[in-house]
CSV table of C-alpha atoms in Angstrom, one decimal:
chain,number,residue,atom,x,y,z
F,54,UNK,CA,90.5,19.9,-37.6
F,55,UNK,CA,88.7,22.9,-36.1
F,56,UNK,CA,85.6,24.8,-37.1
F,57,UNK,CA,86.0,28.4,-38.0
F,58,UNK,CA,83.2,31.0,-38.4
F,59,UNK,CA,83.0,32.8,-41.7
F,60,UNK,CA,81.0,36.0,-42.1
F,61,UNK,CA,77.6,36.4,-43.6
F,62,UNK,CA,77.4,34.8,-47.0
F,63,UNK,CA,74.9,34.9,-49.8
F,64,UNK,CA,74.8,32.4,-52.6
F,65,UNK,CA,71.9,30.2,-53.5
F,66,UNK,CA,72.2,29.1,-57.1
F,67,UNK,CA,69.5,27.7,-59.3
F,68,UNK,CA,69.5,23.9,-59.2
F,69,UNK,CA,69.7,23.7,-62.9
F,70,UNK,CA,73.0,25.6,-63.0
F,71,UNK,CA,74.7,23.4,-60.4
F,72,UNK,CA,75.6,19.7,-60.8
F,73,UNK,CA,75.7,17.7,-57.6
F,74,UNK,CA,78.2,15.3,-59.0
F,75,UNK,CA,81.4,13.7,-57.7
F,76,UNK,CA,83.3,16.5,-59.3
F,77,UNK,CA,81.9,19.0,-56.8
F,78,UNK,CA,81.4,22.6,-57.8
F,79,UNK,CA,83.9,24.8,-59.5
F,80,UNK,CA,81.4,27.7,-59.7
F,81,UNK,CA,82.5,30.7,-57.8
F,82,UNK,CA,79.6,32.2,-55.8
F,83,UNK,CA,79.5,35.9,-55.2
F,84,UNK,CA,78.0,37.1,-51.9
F,85,UNK,CA,76.2,39.8,-53.9
F,86,UNK,CA,74.4,37.2,-56.0
F,87,UNK,CA,71.8,35.9,-53.5
F,88,UNK,CA,70.0,36.5,-50.3
F,89,UNK,CA,72.0,36.8,-47.1
F,90,UNK,CA,72.6,33.6,-45.1
F,91,UNK,CA,73.5,33.3,-41.4
F,92,UNK,CA,77.1,32.7,-40.4
F,93,UNK,CA,78.4,29.3,-41.4
F,94,UNK,CA,80.7,27.3,-39.1
F,95,UNK,CA,83.3,26.0,-41.5
F,96,UNK,CA,85.7,23.0,-41.1
F,97,UNK,CA,89.1,24.6,-41.0
F,98,UNK,CA,91.1,23.5,-44.0
F,99,UNK,CA,88.1,22.4,-46.0
F,100,UNK,CA,87.7,18.9,-47.5
F,101,UNK,CA,85.2,16.8,-49.3
F,102,UNK,CA,82.0,15.6,-47.7
F,103,UNK,CA,80.2,12.8,-49.5
F,104,UNK,CA,76.5,12.0,-49.4
F,105,UNK,CA,74.0,10.1,-51.4
F,106,UNK,CA,70.3,9.4,-51.4
F,107,UNK,CA,66.9,11.0,-51.8
F,108,UNK,CA,66.2,12.7,-55.2
F,109,UNK,CA,63.5,14.7,-53.4
F,110,UNK,CA,66.3,16.8,-51.9
F,111,UNK,CA,68.0,17.4,-55.2
F,112,UNK,CA,66.9,21.0,-55.6
F,113,UNK,CA,67.4,21.9,-52.0
F,114,UNK,CA,70.8,20.2,-52.0
F,115,UNK,CA,71.9,22.4,-54.9
F,116,UNK,CA,71.0,25.5,-52.8
F,117,UNK,CA,72.8,24.2,-49.7
F,118,UNK,CA,75.8,23.1,-51.7
F,119,UNK,CA,76.2,26.6,-53.3
F,120,UNK,CA,75.9,28.4,-50.0
F,121,UNK,CA,78.1,26.1,-48.0
F,122,UNK,CA,80.9,25.8,-50.5
F,123,UNK,CA,80.8,29.5,-51.1
F,124,UNK,CA,81.2,30.3,-47.4
F,125,UNK,CA,83.7,27.6,-46.6
F,126,UNK,CA,87.0,27.8,-48.6
F,127,UNK,CA,88.1,24.4,-49.8
F,128,UNK,CA,84.9,22.7,-48.8
F,129,UNK,CA,83.2,20.5,-51.4
F,130,UNK,CA,79.9,18.6,-51.2
F,131,UNK,CA,79.5,15.5,-53.4
F,132,UNK,CA,75.8,14.4,-53.3
F,133,UNK,CA,74.5,11.7,-55.6
F,134,UNK,CA,70.7,11.7,-56.0
F,135,UNK,CA,70.3,8.0,-56.4
F,136,UNK,CA,67.2,7.5,-54.3
F,137,UNK,CA,66.7,6.9,-50.6
F,138,UNK,CA,67.2,3.2,-50.6
F,139,UNK,CA,70.5,3.3,-52.4
F,140,UNK,CA,71.6,6.2,-50.2
F,141,UNK,CA,70.9,4.3,-47.0
F,142,UNK,CA,72.8,1.3,-48.4
F,143,UNK,CA,75.8,3.4,-49.3
F,144,UNK,CA,75.8,5.0,-45.9
F,145,UNK,CA,75.5,1.7,-44.1
F,146,UNK,CA,78.4,0.3,-46.3
F,147,UNK,CA,80.6,3.3,-45.4
F,148,UNK,CA,80.7,4.6,-48.9
F,149,UNK,CA,79.4,8.0,-48.0
F,150,UNK,CA,79.5,10.1,-44.8
F,151,UNK,CA,75.8,10.8,-44.7
F,152,UNK,CA,72.6,9.8,-46.5
F,153,UNK,CA,69.6,11.7,-47.6
F,154,UNK,CA,66.5,9.6,-47.0
F,155,UNK,CA,62.7,10.1,-47.3
F,156,UNK,CA,62.2,7.5,-44.6
F,157,UNK,CA,64.0,7.1,-41.3
F,158,UNK,CA,66.2,4.0,-40.8
F,159,UNK,CA,64.2,1.0,-39.6
F,160,UNK,CA,65.3,-1.2,-36.8
F,161,UNK,CA,67.4,-3.6,-38.9
F,162,UNK,CA,69.1,-0.7,-40.8
F,163,UNK,CA,69.8,1.1,-37.5
F,164,UNK,CA,71.6,-1.9,-36.2
F,165,UNK,CA,73.7,-2.2,-39.4
F,166,UNK,CA,74.4,1.6,-39.4
F,167,UNK,CA,75.5,1.5,-35.7
F,168,UNK,CA,78.2,-1.0,-36.7
F,169,UNK,CA,79.2,1.3,-39.6
F,170,UNK,CA,79.4,4.2,-37.1
F,171,UNK,CA,81.9,2.2,-35.0
F,172,UNK,CA,79.3,1.5,-32.4
F,173,UNK,CA,78.1,5.0,-32.0
F,174,UNK,CA,74.6,6.2,-32.4
F,175,UNK,CA,73.1,6.8,-35.9
F,176,UNK,CA,70.6,9.6,-36.1
F,177,UNK,CA,67.8,10.6,-38.4
F,178,UNK,CA,67.7,14.4,-38.7
F,179,UNK,CA,64.7,16.1,-40.5
F,180,UNK,CA,66.3,18.4,-43.1
F,181,UNK,CA,63.7,18.8,-45.8
F,182,UNK,CA,59.9,18.8,-45.4
F,183,UNK,CA,57.6,19.1,-48.4
F,184,UNK,CA,54.3,18.0,-49.7
F,185,UNK,CA,54.1,15.0,-52.0
F,186,UNK,CA,52.0,16.1,-54.9
F,187,UNK,CA,49.6,13.9,-56.8
F,188,UNK,CA,50.4,15.2,-60.2
F,189,UNK,CA,48.8,14.4,-63.5
F,190,UNK,CA,48.8,15.3,-67.2
F,191,UNK,CA,45.3,15.7,-68.5
F,192,UNK,CA,44.7,18.2,-71.3
F,193,UNK,CA,42.7,21.3,-70.2
F,194,UNK,CA,42.5,20.3,-66.6
F,195,UNK,CA,44.8,21.9,-64.0
F,196,UNK,CA,43.3,20.7,-60.7
F,197,UNK,CA,41.1,17.9,-59.4
F,198,UNK,CA,39.6,17.0,-56.1
F,199,UNK,CA,40.6,13.4,-55.1
F,200,UNK,CA,39.6,11.6,-51.9
F,201,UNK,CA,42.1,9.2,-50.3
F,202,UNK,CA,39.9,6.2,-51.4
F,203,UNK,CA,39.9,7.5,-55.0
F,204,UNK,CA,43.7,8.0,-55.0
F,205,UNK,CA,44.1,4.5,-53.7
F,206,UNK,CA,41.7,3.1,-56.3
F,207,UNK,CA,43.7,4.8,-59.1
F,208,UNK,CA,47.1,3.6,-58.0
F,209,UNK,CA,45.7,0.1,-57.2
F,210,UNK,CA,44.5,0.0,-60.8
F,211,UNK,CA,40.9,-0.4,-59.9
F,212,UNK,CA,39.8,3.0,-61.1
F,213,UNK,CA,40.9,3.0,-64.7
F,214,UNK,CA,39.2,5.8,-66.6
F,215,UNK,CA,39.2,9.5,-65.9
F,216,UNK,CA,35.4,9.9,-66.1
F,217,UNK,CA,34.8,7.1,-63.5
F,218,UNK,CA,31.9,8.0,-61.3
F,219,UNK,CA,34.1,8.1,-58.2
F,220,UNK,CA,36.2,10.9,-59.7
F,221,UNK,CA,33.2,12.7,-61.2
F,222,UNK,CA,31.4,12.8,-57.9
F,223,UNK,CA,33.9,15.1,-56.3
F,224,UNK,CA,34.5,17.1,-59.5
F,225,UNK,CA,31.0,18.0,-60.8
F,226,UNK,CA,32.1,21.1,-62.6
F,227,UNK,CA,35.0,19.4,-64.5
F,228,UNK,CA,34.4,17.8,-67.9
F,229,UNK,CA,36.3,14.6,-67.5
F,230,UNK,CA,37.5,12.7,-70.6
F,231,UNK,CA,36.5,9.1,-71.3
F,232,UNK,CA,40.2,8.0,-71.5
F,233,UNK,CA,42.5,5.6,-69.7
F,234,UNK,CA,44.3,6.5,-66.5
F,235,UNK,CA,48.0,5.7,-66.6
F,236,UNK,CA,49.4,5.5,-63.1
F,237,UNK,CA,53.2,6.1,-62.8
F,238,UNK,CA,55.1,4.8,-59.8
F,239,UNK,CA,58.7,4.8,-58.8
F,240,UNK,CA,60.8,1.9,-60.1
F,241,UNK,CA,63.5,2.2,-57.5
F,242,UNK,CA,63.2,1.7,-53.7
F,243,UNK,CA,62.1,5.1,-52.5
F,244,UNK,CA,61.2,7.0,-49.3
F,245,UNK,CA,58.7,9.0,-51.4
F,246,UNK,CA,57.0,5.7,-52.2
F,247,UNK,CA,57.1,4.6,-48.6
F,248,UNK,CA,55.5,7.9,-47.4
F,249,UNK,CA,52.9,7.8,-50.1
F,250,UNK,CA,52.0,4.2,-49.3
F,251,UNK,CA,51.9,5.0,-45.6
F,252,UNK,CA,49.4,7.7,-46.3
F,253,UNK,CA,47.2,5.4,-48.5
F,254,UNK,CA,47.3,2.6,-45.9
F,255,UNK,CA,46.3,5.0,-43.1
F,256,UNK,CA,43.8,7.3,-44.9
F,257,UNK,CA,42.2,5.0,-47.5
F,258,UNK,CA,41.9,1.9,-45.3
F,259,UNK,CA,40.6,-1.1,-47.2
F,260,UNK,CA,41.1,0.6,-50.6
F,261,UNK,CA,44.8,0.1,-50.1
F,262,UNK,CA,45.4,-3.4,-48.9
F,263,UNK,CA,49.2,-3.5,-49.2
F,264,UNK,CA,52.0,-3.4,-46.7
F,265,UNK,CA,53.9,-0.2,-46.4
F,266,UNK,CA,57.2,-0.4,-48.2
F,267,UNK,CA,59.7,1.7,-50.2
F,268,UNK,CA,59.1,-0.8,-53.0
F,269,UNK,CA,56.0,-0.5,-55.1
F,270,UNK,CA,53.7,-3.4,-54.2
F,271,UNK,CA,52.1,-4.3,-57.5
F,272,UNK,CA,53.1,-4.7,-61.1
F,273,UNK,CA,53.2,-1.2,-62.5
F,274,UNK,CA,51.4,0.2,-65.5
F,275,UNK,CA,54.4,2.5,-65.9
F,276,UNK,CA,57.4,3.1,-63.7
F,277,UNK,CA,60.4,5.5,-63.6
F,278,UNK,CA,63.4,6.0,-61.5
F,279,UNK,CA,63.7,9.0,-59.2
F,280,UNK,CA,61.5,12.1,-58.9
F,281,UNK,CA,62.8,13.5,-62.2
F,282,UNK,CA,62.0,10.3,-64.0
F,283,UNK,CA,58.5,10.1,-62.7
F,284,UNK,CA,57.9,13.7,-63.8
F,285,UNK,CA,59.3,13.0,-67.2
F,286,UNK,CA,57.0,10.0,-67.6
F,287,UNK,CA,53.9,12.0,-66.6
F,288,UNK,CA,54.9,14.8,-68.9
F,289,UNK,CA,55.5,12.4,-71.8
F,290,UNK,CA,52.1,10.8,-71.6
F,291,UNK,CA,48.5,11.6,-71.7
F,292,UNK,CA,46.2,10.7,-68.9
F,293,UNK,CA,49.2,9.9,-66.7
F,294,UNK,CA,49.2,10.4,-62.9
F,295,UNK,CA,52.0,9.9,-60.4
F,296,UNK,CA,53.2,11.0,-56.9
F,297,UNK,CA,56.3,13.2,-56.6
F,298,UNK,CA,57.9,15.7,-54.3
F,299,UNK,CA,56.1,18.9,-55.0
F,300,UNK,CA,59.3,20.8,-55.9
F,301,UNK,CA,59.4,18.7,-59.1
F,302,UNK,CA,55.8,19.3,-60.3
F,303,UNK,CA,56.5,22.2,-62.7
F,304,UNK,CA,53.5,22.8,-65.0
F,305,UNK,CA,51.6,19.6,-64.3
F,306,UNK,CA,48.1,19.5,-62.9
F,307,UNK,CA,47.8,18.6,-59.3
F,308,UNK,CA,45.1,17.2,-56.9
F,309,UNK,CA,43.5,18.8,-53.9
F,310,UNK,CA,43.4,15.9,-51.4
F,311,UNK,CA,40.3,15.1,-49.3
F,312,UNK,CA,40.8,15.9,-45.6
F,313,UNK,CA,37.7,15.6,-43.5
F,314,UNK,CA,34.9,17.6,-45.2
F,315,UNK,CA,37.2,19.6,-47.5
F,316,UNK,CA,39.8,19.3,-50.2
F,317,UNK,CA,43.2,20.8,-49.5
F,318,UNK,CA,45.8,21.8,-52.1
F,319,UNK,CA,49.4,21.3,-51.4
F,320,UNK,CA,51.6,24.2,-50.1
F,321,UNK,CA,54.6,24.5,-47.7
F,322,UNK,CA,52.3,26.0,-45.0
F,323,UNK,CA,49.8,23.1,-45.3
F,324,UNK,CA,52.7,20.6,-45.2
F,325,UNK,CA,54.3,22.2,-42.1
F,326,UNK,CA,51.0,22.0,-40.3
F,327,UNK,CA,50.9,18.2,-40.2
F,328,UNK,CA,54.6,18.0,-39.2
F,329,UNK,CA,54.1,20.2,-36.2
F,330,UNK,CA,51.0,18.2,-35.2
F,331,UNK,CA,52.6,14.8,-35.4
F,332,UNK,CA,54.4,13.0,-32.6
F,333,UNK,CA,58.0,11.7,-32.4
F,334,UNK,CA,58.6,8.1,-33.3
F,335,UNK,CA,58.2,5.8,-30.3
F,336,UNK,CA,61.6,4.1,-30.9
F,337,UNK,CA,63.5,7.3,-30.9
F,338,UNK,CA,66.4,7.9,-28.6
F,339,UNK,CA,67.1,11.4,-27.2
F,340,UNK,CA,69.2,12.2,-30.3
F,341,UNK,CA,67.0,10.7,-32.9
F,342,UNK,CA,64.3,12.9,-34.5
F,343,UNK,CA,62.2,10.7,-36.7
F,344,UNK,CA,58.5,11.7,-36.9
F,345,UNK,CA,55.3,9.6,-36.9
F,346,UNK,CA,53.1,11.5,-39.3
F,347,UNK,CA,49.4,11.7,-38.6
F,348,UNK,CA,48.0,10.9,-42.0
F,349,UNK,CA,44.4,10.6,-40.8
F,350,UNK,CA,44.1,14.1,-39.4
F,351,UNK,CA,40.9,16.0,-40.2
F,352,UNK,CA,42.3,19.3,-39.1
F,353,UNK,CA,41.3,22.1,-41.5
F,354,UNK,CA,44.0,23.4,-43.8
F,355,UNK,CA,46.4,20.4,-43.3
F,356,UNK,CA,47.8,18.7,-46.4
F,357,UNK,CA,48.2,15.1,-45.3
F,358,UNK,CA,50.6,13.6,-48.0
F,359,UNK,CA,53.9,14.9,-46.7
F,360,UNK,CA,57.5,14.0,-47.2
F,361,UNK,CA,59.9,14.3,-44.3
F,362,UNK,CA,63.3,13.8,-45.7
F,363,UNK,CA,66.1,13.1,-43.3
F,364,UNK,CA,69.8,13.5,-43.2
F,365,UNK,CA,71.2,10.3,-41.7
F,366,UNK,CA,74.5,10.6,-39.9
F,367,UNK,CA,76.8,9.1,-37.3
F,368,UNK,CA,77.3,10.8,-33.9
F,369,UNK,CA,80.9,9.5,-34.1
F,370,UNK,CA,83.0,9.1,-37.2
F,371,UNK,CA,86.3,7.3,-37.6
F,372,UNK,CA,87.9,10.3,-39.3
F,373,UNK,CA,88.1,13.8,-37.7
F,374,UNK,CA,87.6,15.4,-41.2
F,375,UNK,CA,84.3,13.6,-41.8
F,376,UNK,CA,83.0,14.6,-38.3
F,377,UNK,CA,84.0,18.3,-38.8
F,378,UNK,CA,82.6,18.5,-42.3
F,379,UNK,CA,79.4,16.7,-41.4
F,380,UNK,CA,78.8,18.9,-38.4
F,381,UNK,CA,79.5,22.0,-40.4
F,382,UNK,CA,77.3,21.1,-43.4
F,383,UNK,CA,74.4,19.7,-41.3
F,384,UNK,CA,74.4,22.8,-39.1
F,385,UNK,CA,74.0,25.0,-42.1
F,386,UNK,CA,71.1,22.8,-43.5
F,387,UNK,CA,69.4,23.0,-40.1
F,388,UNK,CA,69.9,26.8,-39.7
F,389,UNK,CA,67.3,29.3,-40.3
F,390,UNK,CA,69.0,30.5,-43.5
F,391,UNK,CA,69.6,27.0,-44.7
F,392,UNK,CA,65.9,26.1,-44.3
F,393,UNK,CA,64.9,29.4,-46.0
F,394,UNK,CA,67.3,28.6,-48.9
F,395,UNK,CA,65.6,25.3,-49.4
F,396,UNK,CA,62.2,26.9,-49.3
F,397,UNK,CA,63.2,29.6,-51.8
F,398,UNK,CA,64.7,27.0,-54.2
F,399,UNK,CA,62.4,24.0,-53.8
F,400,UNK,CA,59.2,25.3,-52.1
F,401,UNK,CA,59.8,23.2,-48.9
F,402,UNK,CA,58.4,24.0,-45.5
F,403,UNK,CA,61.1,25.5,-43.1
F,404,UNK,CA,61.5,23.7,-39.8
F,405,UNK,CA,60.2,25.6,-36.8
F,406,UNK,CA,62.7,27.2,-34.3
F,407,UNK,CA,61.8,24.7,-31.6
F,408,UNK,CA,62.5,21.7,-33.9
F,409,UNK,CA,65.7,23.2,-35.2
F,410,UNK,CA,67.0,23.8,-31.7
F,411,UNK,CA,66.4,20.2,-30.8
F,412,UNK,CA,68.2,19.0,-33.9
F,413,UNK,CA,71.1,21.3,-33.5
F,414,UNK,CA,71.7,19.9,-30.0
F,415,UNK,CA,72.3,16.5,-31.7
F,416,UNK,CA,74.4,17.9,-34.5
F,417,UNK,CA,76.7,19.6,-32.0
F,418,UNK,CA,77.6,16.2,-30.6
F,419,UNK,CA,79.0,14.9,-33.8
F,420,UNK,CA,82.7,14.0,-33.2
F,421,UNK,CA,85.4,11.6,-34.2
F,422,UNK,CA,86.6,8.6,-32.3
F,423,UNK,CA,89.7,8.6,-30.2
C-alpha cells in the first residue's frame, strides 16, 4: 500500500457532532466548512485504523478524525476513549494499532509492547499537550488561588472545608463558604491521574506522601470514570473539586496555581512554556520522545500541572495496511495544521516546529515487516 498526497483540505468538526465509535464516521466533510489544513499524506486505498486510550484527547481526536477522513478517501479512524491504562493494555494485546496515553509506557510495558510490535521498537510520540485544570463547583466563585500544598491537602482529604485558613490565606478578597469540600478523582487507571500525582509529589513535597501512579492512592470521597465523568460529578455537586484536562472544564470555576511567588492561571501558552523547558526522559532511545516535566519550576508565567498525551505506536507492524495508515494519521496529528486543529477544538498547546521535526523523523520510519 502506498501513500498518496491529497490537496489542501479543510474540515474540523465540533467534537459534539462526531462520534469516535467503532462505526467510524459517515459524515461528509466539505472543504469549505473549516479552516485550511496542510496536505495530508493518505494511505492509498484507505482502510480502518484502530486506536484506544486517553479520554483527554477525545475532543482533539474528533478534529483529527474529521480532517483525516475527509482528506483521505476510504480512510476510517476508530478511537475508543476508554482511558490511558485501558488503551495501553489494548495496544500491548494487539487489539488496536495505536494507543493514546497521558503517560509514556514504563519499562515493563515497553518490554511487553516490543513483543507485540514483533520485536521492533515501540515509541511514545507527544501528540496533545494541555494544562490539567483544578476545577471546582462553588456558587458565586469562579477562581481561587491554590498553592501546591493546599491542593495536596484537599485531595489528601486533610483540608476539608472551603473556609479553611490555608485556603483563606491566599484568597483574602474571596468570601469562602463554611461548607464541605468534596474532592473527585478518577476511578479508572489514568494518565491524567499519574500526571496530577507526579505534580503533587514534586511540588507539594511532604503534603503528598503517596507513590506516583495512574491509580488513585487513597479511598475516594467521590470518583468517576474518564474526563467527562469527572466533570459531570463536579457539575452535579456543590463544593466539589477535581482535576481534569482543561478542554473539558466548560463553565466550572478553576484554580490559579502557586508557582514561586505568583499564582498562574492555566492557558495553552503557559502549558507550552513548561514543555519547552523540560528535558527528555533519560531512558529514551533516539526514536522515543517521552518528556520529564519540571513540575517544580519557579519560572514566571509557567503553568506547572500539564498533561502531555502521547500516541504510542510500533516502528514496525505485521500488516502493511496498519503501517501505512498509522504513518498517515500520525503525520497529520504531528503536522502544523493537525496541531492547530487540536488547539482550535480543545484549547491545547501546539507543539513547536523543532519538536514536530524530531517526531516526524520517527513517524517516517514506521513500516511493515518483511
